[in-house]
C-alpha positions as CSV (number, residue, x, y, z in Angstrom):
1,X,-81.9,-177.9,17.9
2,X,-78.2,-177.3,19.7
3,X,-76.8,-178.4,16.5
4,X,-79.1,-181.4,15.6
5,X,-81.1,-181.4,12.8
6,X,-84.6,-182.3,13.9
7,X,-87.8,-182.9,11.5
8,X,-91.1,-181.6,12.4
9,X,-94.5,-183.4,11.1
10,X,-97.3,-180.9,11.3
11,X,-100.8,-181.6,10.9
12,X,-103.1,-179.0,9.7
13,X,-106.7,-179.1,8.5
14,X,-108.5,-178.4,5.5
15,X,-112.0,-177.1,5.1
16,X,-114.1,-177.4,2.3
17,X,-116.9,-174.9,1.1
18,X,-120.4,-176.6,-0.2
19,X,-121.8,-173.4,-1.5
20,X,-121.8,-173.9,-5.4
21,X,-121.2,-169.8,-5.9
22,X,-118.0,-169.5,-3.5
23,X,-114.5,-168.4,-5.6
24,X,-112.6,-170.4,-3.2
25,X,-113.5,-174.2,-2.5
26,X,-111.0,-175.4,0.0
27,X,-109.6,-173.3,3.1
28,X,-106.5,-174.7,5.0
29,X,-105.8,-174.1,8.5
30,X,-102.8,-171.1,9.0
31,X,-99.9,-172.3,10.3
32,X,-98.2,-170.8,13.4
33,X,-96.5,-167.2,12.5
34,X,-92.7,-168.9,12.8
35,X,-93.5,-170.8,9.5
36,X,-93.9,-169.4,6.1
37,X,-95.9,-171.1,3.5
38,X,-93.9,-174.0,1.6
39,X,-91.1,-173.3,3.4
40,X,-88.2,-176.0,4.7
41,X,-87.1,-174.1,7.7
42,X,-88.6,-172.2,10.1
43,X,-88.2,-168.8,10.1
44,X,-85.8,-168.9,13.2
45,X,-83.2,-171.2,10.8
46,X,-83.6,-168.7,8.0
47,X,-82.6,-165.4,10.8
48,X,-79.7,-167.5,11.5
49,X,-78.5,-168.1,7.5
50,X,-79.2,-164.7,6.8
51,X,-77.4,-163.5,9.9
52,X,-74.3,-165.2,8.5
53,X,-74.2,-164.7,5.4
54,X,-74.4,-161.0,5.4
55,X,-71.4,-161.4,7.9
56,X,-69.0,-163.6,5.8
57,X,-70.6,-164.3,2.5
58,X,-72.3,-167.6,0.7
59,X,-69.5,-170.1,0.4
60,X,-68.1,-169.2,3.9
61,X,-71.6,-168.8,5.0
62,X,-72.7,-172.4,4.1
63,X,-69.3,-173.8,6.0
64,X,-70.4,-172.0,8.9
65,X,-74.2,-173.2,8.9
66,X,-73.2,-176.8,8.5
67,X,-71.1,-176.3,12.1
68,X,-74.4,-175.6,13.5
69,X,-76.2,-178.4,11.8
70,X,-77.6,-176.2,8.7
71,X,-77.1,-178.3,5.9
72,X,-77.7,-175.6,3.2
73,X,-75.8,-174.8,0.3
74,X,-73.8,-171.7,-1.0
75,X,-76.8,-171.0,-3.7
76,X,-79.3,-171.1,-0.6
77,X,-77.4,-168.8,1.4
78,X,-76.8,-166.4,-1.2
79,X,-80.6,-166.7,-1.9
80,X,-81.8,-165.6,1.5
81,X,-79.2,-162.4,1.4
82,X,-80.7,-161.5,-1.9
83,X,-84.5,-161.4,-0.4
84,X,-83.0,-159.4,2.7
85,X,-85.1,-156.0,3.2
86,X,-82.9,-153.2,3.4
87,X,-83.6,-151.2,6.1
88,X,-84.5,-147.6,5.5
89,X,-81.1,-145.3,7.0
90,X,-81.9,-142.0,7.8
91,X,-79.5,-139.2,6.8
92,X,-76.8,-138.9,9.1
93,X,-75.2,-136.0,10.7
94,X,-71.6,-136.7,9.5
95,X,-70.7,-138.6,6.5
96,X,-67.9,-140.0,4.6
97,X,-67.3,-139.8,1.1
98,X,-65.2,-141.8,-0.7
99,X,-64.3,-144.3,-4.4
100,X,-63.5,-148.1,-4.2
101,X,-62.4,-150.2,-7.4
102,X,-64.2,-153.4,-8.0
103,X,-61.6,-153.9,-10.3
104,X,-58.6,-151.2,-10.2
105,X,-58.6,-149.4,-13.4
106,X,-62.0,-150.0,-14.8
107,X,-65.0,-149.9,-12.2
108,X,-65.2,-147.9,-9.3
109,X,-67.9,-146.8,-7.6
110,X,-68.9,-144.6,-4.5
111,X,-69.4,-145.8,-1.0
112,X,-70.8,-143.7,1.7
113,X,-70.5,-144.1,5.4
114,X,-72.2,-142.9,8.3
115,X,-69.0,-141.7,10.4
116,X,-71.4,-141.3,13.6
117,X,-72.2,-145.1,13.4
118,X,-69.0,-146.3,11.6
119,X,-70.7,-148.5,9.0
120,X,-71.8,-147.8,5.4
121,X,-75.2,-146.8,4.3
122,X,-75.1,-146.9,0.5
123,X,-72.9,-147.7,-2.8
124,X,-73.4,-145.6,-5.6
125,X,-72.9,-146.9,-9.3
126,X,-70.2,-144.8,-10.3
127,X,-68.4,-142.1,-8.9
128,X,-69.6,-138.8,-11.1
129,X,-70.0,-135.7,-9.2
130,X,-74.1,-135.8,-10.6
131,X,-74.5,-139.2,-8.6
132,X,-73.3,-138.1,-5.7
133,X,-75.5,-134.5,-6.3
134,X,-78.8,-136.4,-6.5
135,X,-78.0,-138.7,-3.8
136,X,-77.2,-135.5,-1.4
137,X,-80.5,-133.7,-2.8
138,X,-83.0,-137.1,-1.7
139,X,-80.9,-136.8,1.8
140,X,-80.9,-133.1,3.1
141,X,-79.3,-132.4,6.2
142,X,-75.9,-133.5,6.0
143,X,-73.3,-131.2,8.3
144,X,-70.2,-132.2,7.5
145,X,-68.3,-134.3,4.9
146,X,-65.3,-135.9,4.6
147,X,-63.9,-136.8,1.4
148,X,-60.4,-137.2,-0.4
149,X,-58.8,-134.9,-2.3
150,X,-61.0,-135.1,-5.7
151,X,-62.1,-131.7,-7.4
152,X,-65.2,-134.3,-8.3
153,X,-66.5,-134.8,-5.1
154,X,-65.9,-131.7,-3.7
155,X,-67.6,-129.4,-6.4
156,X,-70.7,-131.8,-5.7
157,X,-70.7,-131.0,-2.5
158,X,-69.9,-127.5,-2.6
159,X,-73.0,-127.2,-5.5
160,X,-75.7,-129.2,-3.1
161,X,-74.3,-128.6,0.4
162,X,-72.6,-125.2,0.5
163,X,-72.9,-124.9,4.3
164,X,-72.1,-128.4,5.2
165,X,-68.0,-128.6,6.4
166,X,-65.8,-130.4,4.1
167,X,-62.7,-132.5,5.5
168,X,-60.1,-134.0,3.8
169,X,-59.6,-137.3,5.7
170,X,-56.5,-138.4,7.4
171,X,-55.5,-141.2,5.5
172,X,-55.4,-139.2,2.2
173,X,-53.6,-136.4,4.0
174,X,-51.5,-139.2,5.3
175,X,-50.9,-140.9,2.1
176,X,-50.0,-137.1,0.1
177,X,-47.5,-136.1,2.8
178,X,-45.8,-139.4,2.4
179,X,-45.8,-139.0,-1.5
180,X,-44.3,-135.1,-1.0
181,X,-41.8,-136.7,1.2
182,X,-40.8,-139.7,-0.9
183,X,-40.6,-137.0,-3.9
184,X,-38.2,-134.7,-2.1
185,X,-35.6,-137.5,-0.7
186,X,-35.4,-138.5,-4.3
187,X,-34.3,-135.3,-5.4
188,X,-31.6,-135.3,-2.8
189,X,-30.2,-138.8,-3.2
190,X,-26.4,-137.0,-4.0
191,X,-26.5,-135.3,-0.6
192,X,-27.9,-138.2,1.4
193,X,-25.4,-140.4,-0.1
194,X,-22.3,-137.9,0.2
195,X,-23.9,-137.5,4.3
196,X,-23.9,-141.2,4.8
197,X,-20.4,-141.3,3.3
198,X,-18.9,-138.9,5.6
199,X,-20.9,-140.4,8.8
200,X,-19.1,-143.7,7.9
201,X,-15.7,-141.9,7.6
202,X,-16.0,-140.4,10.9
203,X,-17.0,-142.9,12.8
204,X,-14.9,-145.7,14.0
205,X,-15.2,-149.2,15.2
206,X,-13.3,-150.8,17.5
207,X,-13.2,-154.6,17.9
208,X,-11.8,-156.1,20.8
209,X,-11.1,-159.6,21.1
210,X,-11.4,-161.4,24.9
211,X,-10.5,-164.5,25.6
212,X,-12.7,-166.6,27.9
213,X,-12.3,-169.8,29.1
214,X,-14.8,-172.4,30.8
215,X,-14.2,-171.1,34.2
216,X,-15.1,-167.5,33.2
217,X,-18.7,-168.5,31.7
218,X,-21.7,-168.6,34.0
219,X,-23.3,-171.4,35.9
220,X,-26.3,-172.4,34.3
221,X,-29.5,-172.1,35.6
222,X,-30.3,-175.7,36.1
223,X,-26.7,-176.6,38.0
224,X,-27.4,-173.5,40.2
225,X,-30.9,-174.7,41.5
226,X,-29.3,-178.6,41.9
227,X,-26.6,-176.7,44.3
228,X,-29.1,-175.1,46.3
229,X,-31.5,-178.4,46.6
230,X,-28.5,-180.6,47.6
231,X,-27.4,-177.8,49.8
232,X,-30.4,-177.6,51.7
233,X,-30.5,-181.0,51.9
234,X,-27.3,-181.4,54.1
235,X,-28.8,-178.8,56.2
236,X,-31.6,-180.8,56.9
């Protein structure tokens, strides 16, 4: 509470059944809904750790928890993250599809993004067209899909969602344009070098030397302020 650790001592009652054929001999009084059985923290404390861990991860989350009085380890934060229930995600109308690498050149997955909510909704275990086809079949209703220039994604979308509009995303278009311009400029290096030499020969820079004395330099701002104050005091 307010960054301070507080220990609550809760007393609960036990009830014993005197019937010989009772399958359960001992009954314990239930605790408040804010507490879980056998838990060492309130649900509200677990929710704080969960929110921090989901946003920053286990080790940074543990350090942040220490600043608010939650002395937990990175393993505890990771355990709470893993038992978090995954919310049910509705199929978006506009979907973003792109691959990413856990290890470049080896392990690639596919990331699916809800373009209306601006957040990821699922991660596919690879970047194969069959995997994307299976996901689209189980999530019908996508109207627009942005993707990279890969033909694998294009064929998968066309086979499952032929009526969906496919859009090449802006980042890949700019990347392809940059690569095309770079290849063109590399092929024109002799012409660029010749044009640069011609421009350097045509342009002449004239250097004029001017000698300045101390009287030609401007008066510093501090000196001007001092002179103004002295003049005002003489006037008074």
